[in-house]
């Protein structure tokens, strides 16, 4: 089953070697992309059958969120077997077919790796529970006695990202650490067996031909020695703002150095992408030193509002930080964990303008499935259909992650709109008939055709993704204007039209341009000039 077809794909784009430096990478959320067997849940065969759509859209690579064997306590981010496919998604043969056919189409495949924690149904954790306190198998996780007279209090004050204490007590009285749901015990990355196991898992998927890994919670693997108290509550407020005893510890970098050696053993430019929430772009850059990973999600960009000065500051800061380590900056607006940017920014015009701005910046861009259709967040899901574990927590996150995970509409005027033949695991809004791939295809005013055109223009003008700097041009308040060679991008983030001399001829525009000298509200224009 081994595939090395990736070796035959071009490895150089833009000006520097490395296909990933300016790649547009499309995130597929397997549950919600395409359902081939009518069970209402997306699957690998559905993904395989839709690869031509992604090719035609014009992306370079596809990142697949987890499809591994999992009880689905956190939609597959609770992995019970890192080398097996969950029957809900298909078989290893199906995964092989996705990788092979993607390569035949010239698309690369990045899979999700979840090394911070596994499922409580993972064989190692079940054994650790069975063998009891003091057993060496417990050392692969963080088991501790509790505090208080009879150990009835958690070992420290850490809170779970999903709410409540980060510790759960088992029948024999010990507690185990889980930074996320209780069904997601954290691995102890000091343990050599854990380190060996993940290098072996990397090789398993690299041998199958994948082009890289998106590394889940890449900043969380190493915990501060002694697991010290944080000393305060409402710890969620600190996430991404400071180094914590469980996040962004310097020790994580040693792990990625060993992983880089594994990636480099393989031909064809295999990459590692960090999902690392760090306090600053400079700290994110540390994950991308030449002997570590290749890319990291730019969450500082994702969390910046639709506001010219703020965007410019984040763009500059991101580029400056990544330049110091020679890594490409990445740009991302949406993913499976956040409110879709159409809704976050307040409307389709802004979403379209934001997409053109992102795709004009140097580096690599991530597109989350459905954003090319201009899908909004679904905000009125009934409680009984929600599955996000954070939703069920009393003190946890707002629990809104299901609203960006609703299966996408492909065709037809009735739910599930071509997603499959048997419904969809989350209900789709009635208005989505008009947003389907079929409804938008061929309509030059549609968001789908805007993305297709943008990716076509980006391919024809490799300077858009290349390099590590933008040349800012003078612009009125609320407007961003920058040059990249003979290409100019102007973006009006205000709600009013702005007069601005046309810097050339129009290549593409996110909204109708009545006069070349007037940039409409919430509109981005690409110019050749
Ligand atoms: C990452 C994933 C998220 C998941 C969490 C725990 O942040 O993107 O969906 O819940 O890790 O694995």
Short mmCIF file of C-alpha atoms and ligand atoms in Angstrom, two decimals:
data_model
loop_
_atom_site.label_atom_id
_atom_site.label_comp_id
_atom_site.label_asym_id
_atom_site.label_seq_id
_atom_site.Cartn_x
_atom_site.Cartn_y
_atom_site.Cartn_z
CA UNK A 1 0.00 0.00 0.00
CA UNK A 2 3.03 2.26 0.30
CA UNK A 3 2.76 5.35 -1.88
CA UNK A 4 5.59 7.63 -2.76
CA UNK A 5 3.78 9.47 -5.49
CA UNK A 6 4.34 12.69 -3.58
CA UNK A 7 7.96 12.46 -4.65
CA UNK A 8 6.82 13.13 -8.19
CA UNK A 9 4.96 16.35 -7.32
CA UNK A 10 6.78 19.64 -7.84
CA UNK A 11 8.68 20.67 -4.72
CA UNK A 12 9.40 24.26 -5.62
CA UNK A 13 6.92 27.08 -5.86
CA UNK A 14 7.47 30.81 -5.59
CA UNK A 15 11.12 31.67 -5.17
CA UNK A 16 12.39 29.35 -2.41
CA UNK A 17 12.39 25.57 -2.37
CA UNK A 18 9.52 24.01 -0.43
CA UNK A 19 6.01 23.54 -1.82
CA UNK A 20 4.58 24.49 1.57
CA UNK A 21 6.05 27.99 1.64
CA UNK A 22 3.21 29.52 -0.35
CA UNK A 23 0.71 26.64 -0.39
CA UNK A 24 -3.02 27.16 -0.01
CA UNK A 25 -4.12 24.36 2.31
CA UNK A 26 -7.78 23.36 2.55
CA UNK A 27 -9.04 21.93 5.83
CA UNK A 28 -11.45 19.04 5.46
CA UNK A 29 -13.46 18.20 8.57
CA UNK A 30 -14.24 14.58 7.68
CA UNK A 31 -17.51 14.32 9.61
CA UNK A 32 -19.00 17.19 7.66
CA UNK A 33 -17.51 17.10 4.17
CA UNK A 34 -19.24 14.31 2.20
CA UNK A 35 -21.08 11.15 3.27
CA UNK A 36 -20.80 8.19 0.90
CA UNK A 37 -22.85 5.60 2.78
CA UNK A 38 -25.93 7.53 3.88
CA UNK A 39 -25.31 7.34 7.65
CA UNK A 40 -25.40 11.12 7.99
CA UNK A 41 -21.70 11.28 8.85
CA UNK A 42 -18.99 12.22 6.35
CA UNK A 43 -16.36 9.61 5.51
CA UNK A 44 -13.13 8.94 3.60
CA UNK A 45 -14.88 7.60 0.52
CA UNK A 46 -16.91 10.82 0.45
CA UNK A 47 -13.68 12.81 0.61
CA UNK A 48 -12.13 10.71 -2.17
CA UNK A 49 -15.12 11.28 -4.41
CA UNK A 50 -14.88 15.05 -3.93
CA UNK A 51 -11.13 15.44 -4.54
CA UNK A 52 -11.75 16.71 -8.09
CA UNK A 53 -13.76 19.58 -6.56
CA UNK A 54 -10.73 20.57 -4.48
CA UNK A 55 -8.47 20.29 -7.48
CA UNK A 56 -10.78 22.54 -9.46
CA UNK A 57 -11.02 24.99 -6.57
CA UNK A 58 -7.27 25.38 -6.97
CA UNK A 59 -5.82 24.52 -3.56
CA UNK A 60 -2.40 22.88 -3.21
CA UNK A 61 -2.95 20.60 -0.26
CA UNK A 62 -5.66 19.17 1.96
CA UNK A 63 -5.46 18.83 5.73
CA UNK A 64 -7.75 16.15 7.11
CA UNK A 65 -8.96 16.50 10.70
CA UNK A 66 -8.76 13.16 12.60
CA UNK A 67 -10.33 10.02 11.14
CA UNK A 68 -8.65 7.55 13.54
CA UNK A 69 -10.35 4.93 15.69
CA UNK A 70 -12.03 6.97 18.41
CA UNK A 71 -15.04 6.92 20.72
CA UNK A 72 -15.66 10.49 19.45
CA UNK A 73 -15.80 12.13 22.86
CA UNK A 74 -14.16 15.15 21.17
CA UNK A 75 -15.09 14.52 17.52
CA UNK A 76 -12.07 12.28 16.92
CA UNK A 77 -9.49 14.34 18.85
CA UNK A 78 -9.67 11.48 21.36
CA UNK A 79 -7.71 8.77 19.57
CA UNK A 80 -7.97 5.13 20.66
CA UNK A 81 -5.65 3.75 17.96
CA UNK A 82 -3.30 5.99 15.98
CA UNK A 83 -2.82 3.41 13.24
CA UNK A 84 -6.46 2.49 12.63
CA UNK A 85 -9.34 4.25 10.89
CA UNK A 86 -12.62 4.60 12.74
CA UNK A 87 -15.21 2.37 11.00
CA UNK A 88 -17.45 5.43 10.88
CA UNK A 89 -14.96 6.97 8.40
CA UNK A 90 -13.99 3.78 6.53
CA UNK A 91 -10.88 1.63 6.36
CA UNK A 92 -7.13 1.97 5.94
CA UNK A 93 -7.71 1.01 2.35
CA UNK A 94 -9.98 4.07 1.97
CA UNK A 95 -7.30 6.31 3.52
CA UNK A 96 -4.78 4.89 1.09
CA UNK A 97 -7.15 5.62 -1.80
CA UNK A 98 -7.56 9.25 -0.66
CA UNK A 99 -3.80 9.74 -0.48
CA UNK A 100 -3.16 8.01 -3.80
CA UNK A 101 -5.87 9.81 -5.74
CA UNK A 102 -4.99 13.16 -4.22
CA UNK A 103 -1.42 12.70 -5.41
CA UNK A 104 -2.60 11.71 -8.85
CA UNK A 105 -4.47 15.03 -8.97
CA UNK A 106 -1.41 16.93 -7.76
CA UNK A 107 -2.86 17.58 -4.28
CA UNK A 108 -0.89 16.93 -1.11
CA UNK A 109 -2.35 15.37 2.01
CA UNK A 110 -1.67 16.48 5.57
CA UNK A 111 -3.10 14.39 8.40
CA UNK A 112 -3.89 15.45 11.94
CA UNK A 113 -1.72 14.03 14.72
CA UNK A 114 -2.91 14.24 18.32
CA UNK A 115 0.11 13.71 20.58
CA UNK A 116 -0.86 15.61 23.73
CA UNK A 117 -3.51 13.13 24.79
CA UNK A 118 -5.26 9.98 23.65
CA UNK A 119 -8.67 8.49 24.33
CA UNK A 120 -9.46 6.85 27.65
CA UNK A 121 -10.20 3.84 25.44
CA UNK A 122 -6.59 3.71 24.16
CA UNK A 123 -5.02 0.34 25.07
CA UNK A 124 -2.24 2.00 27.12
CA UNK A 125 -4.69 3.91 29.27
CA UNK A 126 -6.94 0.92 29.81
CA UNK A 127 -3.89 -1.12 30.90
CA UNK A 128 -2.71 1.69 33.15
CA UNK A 129 -6.10 1.68 34.87
CA UNK A 130 -6.15 -2.10 35.21
CA UNK A 131 -2.65 -2.40 36.63
CA UNK A 132 -3.25 0.11 39.40
CA UNK A 133 -1.18 2.64 41.39
CA UNK A 134 2.57 2.28 41.18
CA UNK A 135 2.48 0.30 37.93
CA UNK A 136 5.03 1.37 35.31
CA UNK A 137 2.22 1.66 32.78
CA UNK A 138 0.75 4.55 34.75
CA UNK A 139 3.97 6.47 34.12
CA UNK A 140 3.01 6.96 30.49
CA UNK A 141 0.29 9.31 31.75
CA UNK A 142 0.18 11.80 34.62
CA UNK A 143 -1.26 9.83 37.53
CA UNK A 144 -0.94 11.36 41.00
CA UNK A 145 -2.41 10.87 44.46
CA UNK A 146 -4.86 13.60 45.44
CA UNK A 147 -4.45 16.30 48.06
CA UNK A 148 -6.47 16.59 51.27
CA UNK A 149 -6.83 14.15 54.14
CA UNK A 150 -8.03 11.27 52.02
CA UNK A 151 -6.78 12.43 48.65
CA UNK A 152 -10.17 13.82 47.79
CA UNK A 153 -8.79 16.99 46.18
CA UNK A 154 -7.09 17.21 42.76
CA UNK A 155 -3.25 17.10 42.76
CA UNK A 156 -2.99 20.71 41.60
CA UNK A 157 -5.16 23.68 40.60
CA UNK A 158 -5.03 23.30 36.80
CA UNK A 159 -8.31 23.76 34.95
CA UNK A 160 -9.40 21.85 31.85
CA UNK A 161 -9.75 23.86 28.63
CA UNK A 162 -13.27 22.45 28.45
CA UNK A 163 -14.06 23.60 32.00
CA UNK A 164 -13.76 22.09 35.47
CA UNK A 165 -10.63 20.61 37.03
CA UNK A 166 -8.00 19.13 34.69
CA UNK A 167 -7.97 16.02 36.87
CA UNK A 168 -10.31 13.05 37.22
CA UNK A 169 -10.19 10.55 40.06
CA UNK A 170 -10.26 6.83 39.26
CA UNK A 171 -11.75 4.02 41.36
CA UNK A 172 -8.51 3.22 43.20
CA UNK A 173 -8.21 6.82 44.41
CA UNK A 174 -5.48 8.18 42.08
CA UNK A 175 -6.11 11.10 39.77
CA UNK A 176 -5.03 11.54 36.13
CA UNK A 177 -4.41 14.73 34.20
CA UNK A 178 -6.49 15.77 31.18
CA UNK A 179 -6.10 19.28 29.81
CA UNK A 180 -9.23 18.67 27.73
CA UNK A 181 -12.16 16.28 28.38
CA UNK A 182 -11.89 13.54 31.04
CA UNK A 183 -12.00 11.09 28.11
CA UNK A 184 -8.68 12.61 26.87
CA UNK A 185 -5.87 11.64 29.30
CA UNK A 186 -2.62 13.56 28.72
CA UNK A 187 0.48 11.55 27.82
CA UNK A 188 3.61 11.93 29.93
CA UNK A 189 6.11 13.09 27.32
CA UNK A 190 9.05 12.51 29.69
CA UNK A 191 8.50 8.79 29.14
CA UNK A 192 10.69 7.23 26.42
CA UNK A 193 7.90 4.82 25.38
CA UNK A 194 5.66 7.78 24.51
CA UNK A 195 8.44 9.40 22.49
CA UNK A 196 9.21 6.15 20.64
CA UNK A 197 5.56 5.44 19.97
CA UNK A 198 4.96 8.79 18.28
CA UNK A 199 8.05 8.55 16.11
CA UNK A 200 6.70 5.18 15.03
CA UNK A 201 3.24 6.64 14.34
CA UNK A 202 4.85 9.37 12.23
CA UNK A 203 6.63 6.72 10.17
CA UNK A 204 3.45 4.69 9.79
CA UNK A 205 1.68 7.57 8.04
CA UNK A 206 4.77 8.78 6.18
CA UNK A 207 5.17 5.26 4.78
CA UNK A 208 1.57 5.46 3.62
CA UNK A 209 2.54 8.56 1.66
CA UNK A 210 1.20 11.54 3.63
CA UNK A 211 2.90 14.87 2.97
CA UNK A 212 2.79 16.11 6.52
CA UNK A 213 1.12 16.46 9.88
CA UNK A 214 -0.95 19.10 11.56
CA UNK A 215 0.12 18.74 15.17
CA UNK A 216 -2.74 19.14 17.61
CA UNK A 217 -2.02 21.13 20.80
CA UNK A 218 1.65 21.23 19.78
CA UNK A 219 2.35 23.65 22.64
CA UNK A 220 1.01 21.34 25.36
CA UNK A 221 3.12 18.19 25.38
CA UNK A 222 5.64 19.17 28.05
CA UNK A 223 4.48 20.15 31.52
CA UNK A 224 6.55 22.15 34.03
CA UNK A 225 8.52 19.87 36.38
CA UNK A 226 6.55 19.02 39.49
CA UNK A 227 3.26 20.18 37.90
CA UNK A 228 3.19 23.41 39.96
CA UNK A 229 -0.05 25.20 40.83
CA UNK A 230 -0.97 28.14 38.66
CA UNK A 231 -2.24 30.01 41.68
CA UNK A 232 -5.42 31.46 40.23
CA UNK A 233 -8.75 30.48 38.75
CA UNK A 234 -10.33 31.52 35.41
CA UNK A 235 -7.24 30.08 33.76
CA UNK A 236 -8.97 30.04 30.38
CA UNK A 237 -8.46 33.79 30.26
CA UNK A 238 -4.69 33.23 30.25
CA UNK A 239 -4.63 30.88 27.28
CA UNK A 240 -2.47 32.29 24.53
CA UNK A 241 -1.48 35.27 26.69
CA UNK A 242 1.40 33.83 28.70
CA UNK A 243 3.56 30.77 29.10
CA UNK A 244 1.74 28.41 31.47
CA UNK A 245 3.04 25.37 33.38
CA UNK A 246 1.15 23.25 30.85
CA UNK A 247 1.40 25.37 27.68
CA UNK A 248 4.35 26.58 25.61
CA UNK A 249 7.01 25.13 27.89
CA UNK A 250 10.46 25.34 26.28
CA UNK A 251 10.89 21.57 26.55
CA UNK A 252 8.48 20.95 23.66
CA UNK A 253 11.08 22.08 21.16
CA UNK A 254 13.30 19.07 21.86
CA UNK A 255 10.44 16.83 20.72
CA UNK A 256 10.03 18.66 17.43
CA UNK A 257 13.75 18.42 16.76
CA UNK A 258 13.50 14.65 16.91
CA UNK A 259 10.39 14.72 14.70
CA UNK A 260 12.12 16.87 12.12
CA UNK A 261 14.79 14.21 11.80
CA UNK A 262 12.07 11.66 11.03
CA UNK A 263 10.39 13.95 8.47
CA UNK A 264 13.73 14.58 6.79
CA UNK A 265 14.36 10.87 6.37
CA UNK A 266 11.62 10.90 3.74
CA UNK A 267 11.88 12.30 0.24
CA UNK A 268 9.33 14.79 -1.07
CA UNK A 269 9.34 17.59 1.50
CA UNK A 270 7.14 16.20 4.30
CA UNK A 271 6.09 18.91 6.74
CA UNK A 272 4.99 19.52 10.32
CA UNK A 273 2.44 22.25 11.11
CA UNK A 274 2.08 23.37 14.72
CA UNK A 275 -1.25 24.15 16.29
CA UNK A 276 0.45 26.24 18.94
CA UNK A 277 -1.39 28.91 20.91
CA UNK A 278 1.47 31.03 22.22
CA UNK A 279 1.61 34.50 23.80
CA UNK A 280 3.35 36.13 20.81
CA UNK A 281 4.39 35.69 17.20
CA UNK A 282 7.99 35.55 18.45
CA UNK A 283 7.20 32.54 20.63
CA UNK A 284 5.38 30.90 17.72
CA UNK A 285 8.50 31.39 15.58
CA UNK A 286 10.47 29.23 18.01
CA UNK A 287 8.52 26.19 16.75
CA UNK A 288 9.75 26.99 13.24
CA UNK A 289 13.48 27.17 13.74
CA UNK A 290 15.27 25.41 10.90
CA UNK A 291 15.57 22.12 12.79
CA UNK A 292 11.96 22.08 14.05
CA UNK A 293 8.61 22.36 12.25
CA UNK A 294 7.74 24.04 8.94
CA UNK A 295 4.65 26.11 9.68
CA UNK A 296 2.42 27.18 12.55
CA UNK A 297 -1.12 28.47 12.42
CA UNK A 298 -1.22 32.22 12.78
CA UNK A 299 -3.80 32.51 15.53
CA UNK A 300 -2.80 36.12 16.12
CA UNK A 301 -4.14 36.85 12.64
CA UNK A 302 -7.25 34.74 13.20
CA UNK A 303 -8.07 36.69 16.35
CA UNK A 304 -7.55 40.12 14.76
CA UNK A 305 -10.76 41.95 13.90
CA UNK A 306 -11.76 43.50 10.56
CA UNK A 307 -9.89 46.70 11.25
CA UNK A 308 -7.09 48.14 9.09
CA UNK A 309 -4.62 49.33 11.78
CA UNK A 310 -5.00 46.12 13.79
CA UNK A 311 -4.61 43.97 10.68
CA UNK A 312 -1.56 45.89 9.55
CA UNK A 313 0.07 45.53 12.96
CA UNK A 314 -0.57 41.78 13.04
CA UNK A 315 0.66 41.33 9.47
CA UNK A 316 3.89 43.23 10.21
CA UNK A 317 4.47 41.46 13.50
CA UNK A 318 3.85 38.05 11.94
CA UNK A 319 6.16 38.65 9.00
CA UNK A 320 8.89 40.14 11.21
CA UNK A 321 8.80 37.19 13.60
CA UNK A 322 8.81 34.47 10.96
CA UNK A 323 11.57 36.17 8.99
CA UNK A 324 13.96 35.67 11.91
CA UNK A 325 13.72 31.89 11.52
CA UNK A 326 13.31 31.78 7.74
CA UNK A 327 9.83 30.25 8.00
CA UNK A 328 6.82 31.28 5.92
CA UNK A 329 4.06 33.12 7.70
CA UNK A 330 0.64 31.47 7.55
CA UNK A 331 -2.77 33.11 7.42
CA UNK A 332 -6.04 31.65 8.61
CA UNK A 333 -9.52 33.05 9.14
CA UNK A 334 -11.60 30.03 10.12
CA UNK A 335 -11.30 26.47 11.38
CA UNK A 336 -13.35 23.83 13.19
CA UNK A 337 -12.81 25.46 16.61
CA UNK A 338 -13.91 29.03 15.99
CA UNK A 339 -16.99 30.94 14.85
CA UNK A 340 -16.93 31.17 11.04
CA UNK A 341 -15.37 34.48 9.95
CA UNK A 342 -18.41 35.57 7.94
CA UNK A 343 -20.30 35.71 11.22
CA UNK A 344 -17.34 36.90 13.30
CA UNK A 345 -16.67 39.84 10.99
CA UNK A 346 -20.33 40.64 10.51
CA UNK A 347 -21.36 39.76 6.97
CA UNK A 348 -20.50 38.24 3.63
CA UNK A 349 -18.95 41.41 2.13
CA UNK A 350 -16.33 41.47 4.85
CA UNK A 351 -15.74 37.72 4.61
CA UNK A 352 -15.08 38.03 0.88
CA UNK A 353 -12.84 41.05 1.35
CA UNK A 354 -10.94 39.29 4.14
CA UNK A 355 -10.39 36.24 1.91
CA UNK A 356 -8.82 38.33 -0.87
CA UNK A 357 -6.65 40.17 1.65
CA UNK A 358 -5.43 36.88 3.15
CA UNK A 359 -4.70 35.33 -0.24
CA UNK A 360 -2.57 38.33 -1.27
CA UNK A 361 -0.18 38.03 1.66
CA UNK A 362 3.21 36.32 1.45
CA UNK A 363 3.27 32.79 2.83
CA UNK A 364 0.81 29.98 3.12
CA UNK A 365 -2.96 30.29 3.63
CA UNK A 366 -5.49 27.96 5.23
CA UNK A 367 -9.07 27.69 3.97
CA UNK A 368 -11.64 25.91 6.14
CA UNK A 369 -14.24 23.86 4.26
CA UNK A 370 -17.32 25.90 3.46
CA UNK A 371 -15.67 29.32 3.74
CA UNK A 372 -15.34 29.21 -0.06
CA UNK A 373 -19.14 28.98 -0.10
CA UNK A 374 -19.45 31.95 2.25
CA UNK A 375 -21.12 29.80 4.90
CA UNK A 376 -22.14 31.61 8.08
CA UNK A 377 -21.94 30.12 11.56
CA UNK A 378 -25.08 28.18 12.47
CA UNK A 379 -26.13 29.88 15.68
CA UNK A 380 -29.48 28.25 16.40
CA UNK A 381 -28.65 24.56 16.72
CA UNK A 382 -30.96 22.92 19.25
CA UNK A 383 -29.15 21.76 22.40
CA UNK A 384 -30.09 18.12 21.84
CA UNK A 385 -28.13 17.84 18.57
CA UNK A 386 -24.94 19.44 19.84
CA UNK A 387 -21.94 17.15 20.33
CA UNK A 388 -19.08 19.45 21.28
CA UNK A 389 -17.84 18.36 24.71
CA UNK A 390 -17.19 21.94 25.70
CA UNK A 391 -20.90 22.65 25.31
CA UNK A 392 -21.79 20.27 28.09
CA UNK A 393 -19.45 21.86 30.63
CA UNK A 394 -20.95 24.03 33.28
CA UNK A 395 -18.03 26.38 33.67
CA UNK A 396 -16.27 25.86 30.41
CA UNK A 397 -16.08 27.48 27.02
CA UNK A 398 -19.13 28.96 25.39
CA UNK A 399 -19.57 25.62 23.65
CA UNK A 400 -20.27 27.05 20.24
CA UNK A 401 -17.96 24.85 18.18
CA UNK A 402 -20.79 22.80 16.61
CA UNK A 403 -21.99 25.85 14.71
CA UNK A 404 -18.97 25.83 12.37
CA UNK A 405 -19.09 22.06 11.91
CA UNK A 406 -22.46 21.72 10.16
CA UNK A 407 -22.11 19.53 7.02
CA UNK A 408 -21.55 21.55 3.87
CA UNK A 409 -24.14 21.85 1.06
CA UNK A 410 -23.20 20.43 -2.33
CA UNK A 411 -26.38 20.44 -4.42
CA UNK A 412 -30.16 20.32 -4.56
CA UNK A 413 -32.79 22.31 -2.71
CA UNK A 414 -33.44 19.99 0.19
CA UNK A 415 -31.30 18.98 3.15
CA UNK A 416 -28.82 17.32 3.24
CA UNK A 417 -28.08 19.21 -0.01
CA UNK A 418 -26.00 16.45 -1.60
CA UNK A 419 -23.88 15.95 1.53
CA UNK A 420 -25.13 12.35 1.43
CA UNK A 421 -28.31 10.38 1.03
CA UNK A 422 -29.25 9.90 4.66
CA UNK A 423 -29.45 13.22 6.45
CA UNK A 424 -26.66 15.00 8.27
CA UNK A 425 -25.39 14.61 11.83
CA UNK A 426 -26.08 18.30 12.48
CA UNK A 427 -29.10 19.92 10.79
CA UNK A 428 -28.36 22.34 7.94
CA UNK A 429 -30.25 25.63 7.69
CA UNK A 430 -32.91 25.96 4.96
CA UNK A 431 -31.08 28.95 3.40
CA UNK A 432 -28.13 26.71 2.55
CA UNK A 433 -29.81 25.52 -0.68
CA UNK A 434 -28.75 28.84 -2.19
CA UNK A 435 -25.19 28.42 -0.91
CA UNK A 436 -24.51 24.96 -2.34
CA UNK A 437 -21.60 24.23 -4.66
CA UNK A 438 -24.12 23.57 -7.42
CA UNK A 439 -26.01 26.82 -6.84
CA UNK A 440 -22.82 28.90 -6.89
CA UNK A 441 -20.93 27.20 -9.70
CA UNK A 442 -20.82 29.37 -12.80
CA UNK A 443 -22.27 32.42 -11.06
CA UNK A 444 -19.51 35.05 -11.34
CA UNK A 445 -20.95 36.94 -8.35
CA UNK A 446 -20.77 33.89 -6.07
CA UNK A 447 -18.25 33.43 -3.30
CA UNK A 448 -17.22 30.05 -4.70
CA UNK A 449 -16.28 31.63 -8.04
CA UNK A 450 -14.46 34.40 -6.17
CA UNK A 451 -12.27 31.81 -4.40
CA UNK A 452 -11.74 29.90 -7.65
CA UNK A 453 -10.69 33.10 -9.44
CA UNK A 454 -8.48 34.18 -6.55
CA UNK A 455 -6.64 30.87 -6.51
CA UNK A 456 -6.27 30.96 -10.29
CA UNK A 457 -4.83 34.50 -10.19
CA UNK A 458 -2.57 33.53 -7.28
CA UNK A 459 -1.19 30.64 -9.33
CA UNK A 460 -0.63 32.90 -12.34
CA UNK A 461 1.13 35.51 -10.15
CA UNK A 462 3.44 33.49 -7.89
CA UNK A 463 4.70 36.70 -6.28
CA UNK A 464 1.47 36.80 -4.25
CA UNK A 465 2.52 33.96 -1.97
CA UNK A 466 6.28 34.34 -2.32
CA UNK A 467 8.68 36.36 -0.20
CA UNK A 468 8.48 37.50 3.38
CA UNK A 469 7.51 41.16 3.21
CA UNK A 470 4.90 43.56 1.89
CA UNK A 471 5.58 47.12 0.79
CA UNK A 472 2.92 49.30 2.42
CA UNK A 473 1.55 52.16 0.31
CA UNK A 474 0.03 55.35 1.70
CA UNK A 475 -3.71 54.88 2.18
CA UNK A 476 -6.64 56.72 3.80
CA UNK A 477 -7.77 55.79 7.29
CA UNK A 478 -9.33 52.34 7.46
CA UNK A 479 -7.71 51.21 4.20
CA UNK A 480 -4.81 48.83 3.68
CA UNK A 481 -2.74 49.16 0.51
CA UNK A 482 0.38 47.20 -0.31
CA UNK A 483 2.53 46.29 -3.25
CA UNK A 484 4.15 42.97 -4.10
CA UNK A 485 6.18 43.48 -7.29
CA UNK A 486 3.75 44.50 -10.03
CA UNK A 487 0.79 43.47 -7.90
CA UNK A 488 -1.13 45.82 -5.60
CA UNK A 489 -3.80 44.96 -3.04
CA UNK A 490 -6.17 47.54 -1.56
CA UNK A 491 -8.64 46.69 1.20
CA UNK A 492 -11.26 49.01 2.64
CA UNK A 493 -12.20 47.81 6.13
CA UNK A 494 -14.64 50.66 6.73
CA UNK A 495 -18.38 50.77 6.14
CA UNK A 496 -18.02 53.76 3.75
CA UNK A 497 -16.66 54.03 0.20
CA UNK A 498 -13.21 55.62 0.07
CA UNK A 499 -11.68 57.64 -2.76
CA UNK A 500 -8.30 56.20 -3.77
CA UNK A 501 -6.51 56.60 -7.13
CA UNK A 502 -6.55 53.32 -9.06
CA UNK A 503 -3.03 51.88 -8.84
CA UNK A 504 -3.37 49.88 -12.07
CA UNK A 505 -5.82 47.62 -13.81
CA UNK A 506 -8.20 45.45 -11.86
CA UNK A 507 -7.33 41.77 -11.56
CA UNK A 508 -10.05 40.77 -9.13
CA UNK A 509 -12.42 42.41 -6.71
CA UNK A 510 -14.42 41.09 -3.76
CA UNK A 511 -17.30 43.48 -4.48
CA UNK A 512 -18.61 45.48 -7.38
CA UNK A 513 -16.42 48.43 -8.39
CA UNK A 514 -18.59 51.18 -9.86
CA UNK A 515 -15.68 53.60 -10.41
CA UNK A 516 -12.00 52.59 -10.40
CA UNK A 517 -11.14 55.52 -8.11
CA UNK A 518 -13.64 54.59 -5.42
CA UNK A 519 -13.00 51.58 -3.19
CA UNK A 520 -16.42 50.46 -1.92
CA UNK A 521 -17.09 49.69 1.76
CA UNK A 522 -15.72 46.36 3.00
CA UNK A 523 -14.09 45.53 -0.30
CA UNK A 524 -10.68 44.26 -1.38
CA UNK A 525 -9.30 44.75 -4.88
CA UNK A 526 -6.32 43.10 -6.56
CA UNK A 527 -4.56 45.25 -9.15
CA UNK A 528 -1.87 44.77 -11.71
CA UNK A 529 0.13 47.93 -11.74
C1 LIG B 1 -7.30 21.21 19.24
C2 LIG B 1 -8.37 20.85 18.25
C3 LIG B 1 -9.69 20.83 18.95
C4 LIG B 1 -9.65 19.80 20.04
C5 LIG B 1 -8.48 20.04 20.98
C6 LIG B 1 -8.20 18.84 21.82
O1 LIG B 1 -7.41 22.50 19.71
O2 LIG B 1 -8.33 21.72 17.16
O3 LIG B 1 -10.76 20.58 18.08
O4 LIG B 1 -10.84 19.83 20.79
O5 LIG B 1 -7.29 20.29 20.28
O6 LIG B 1 -7.64 17.81 21.05
#
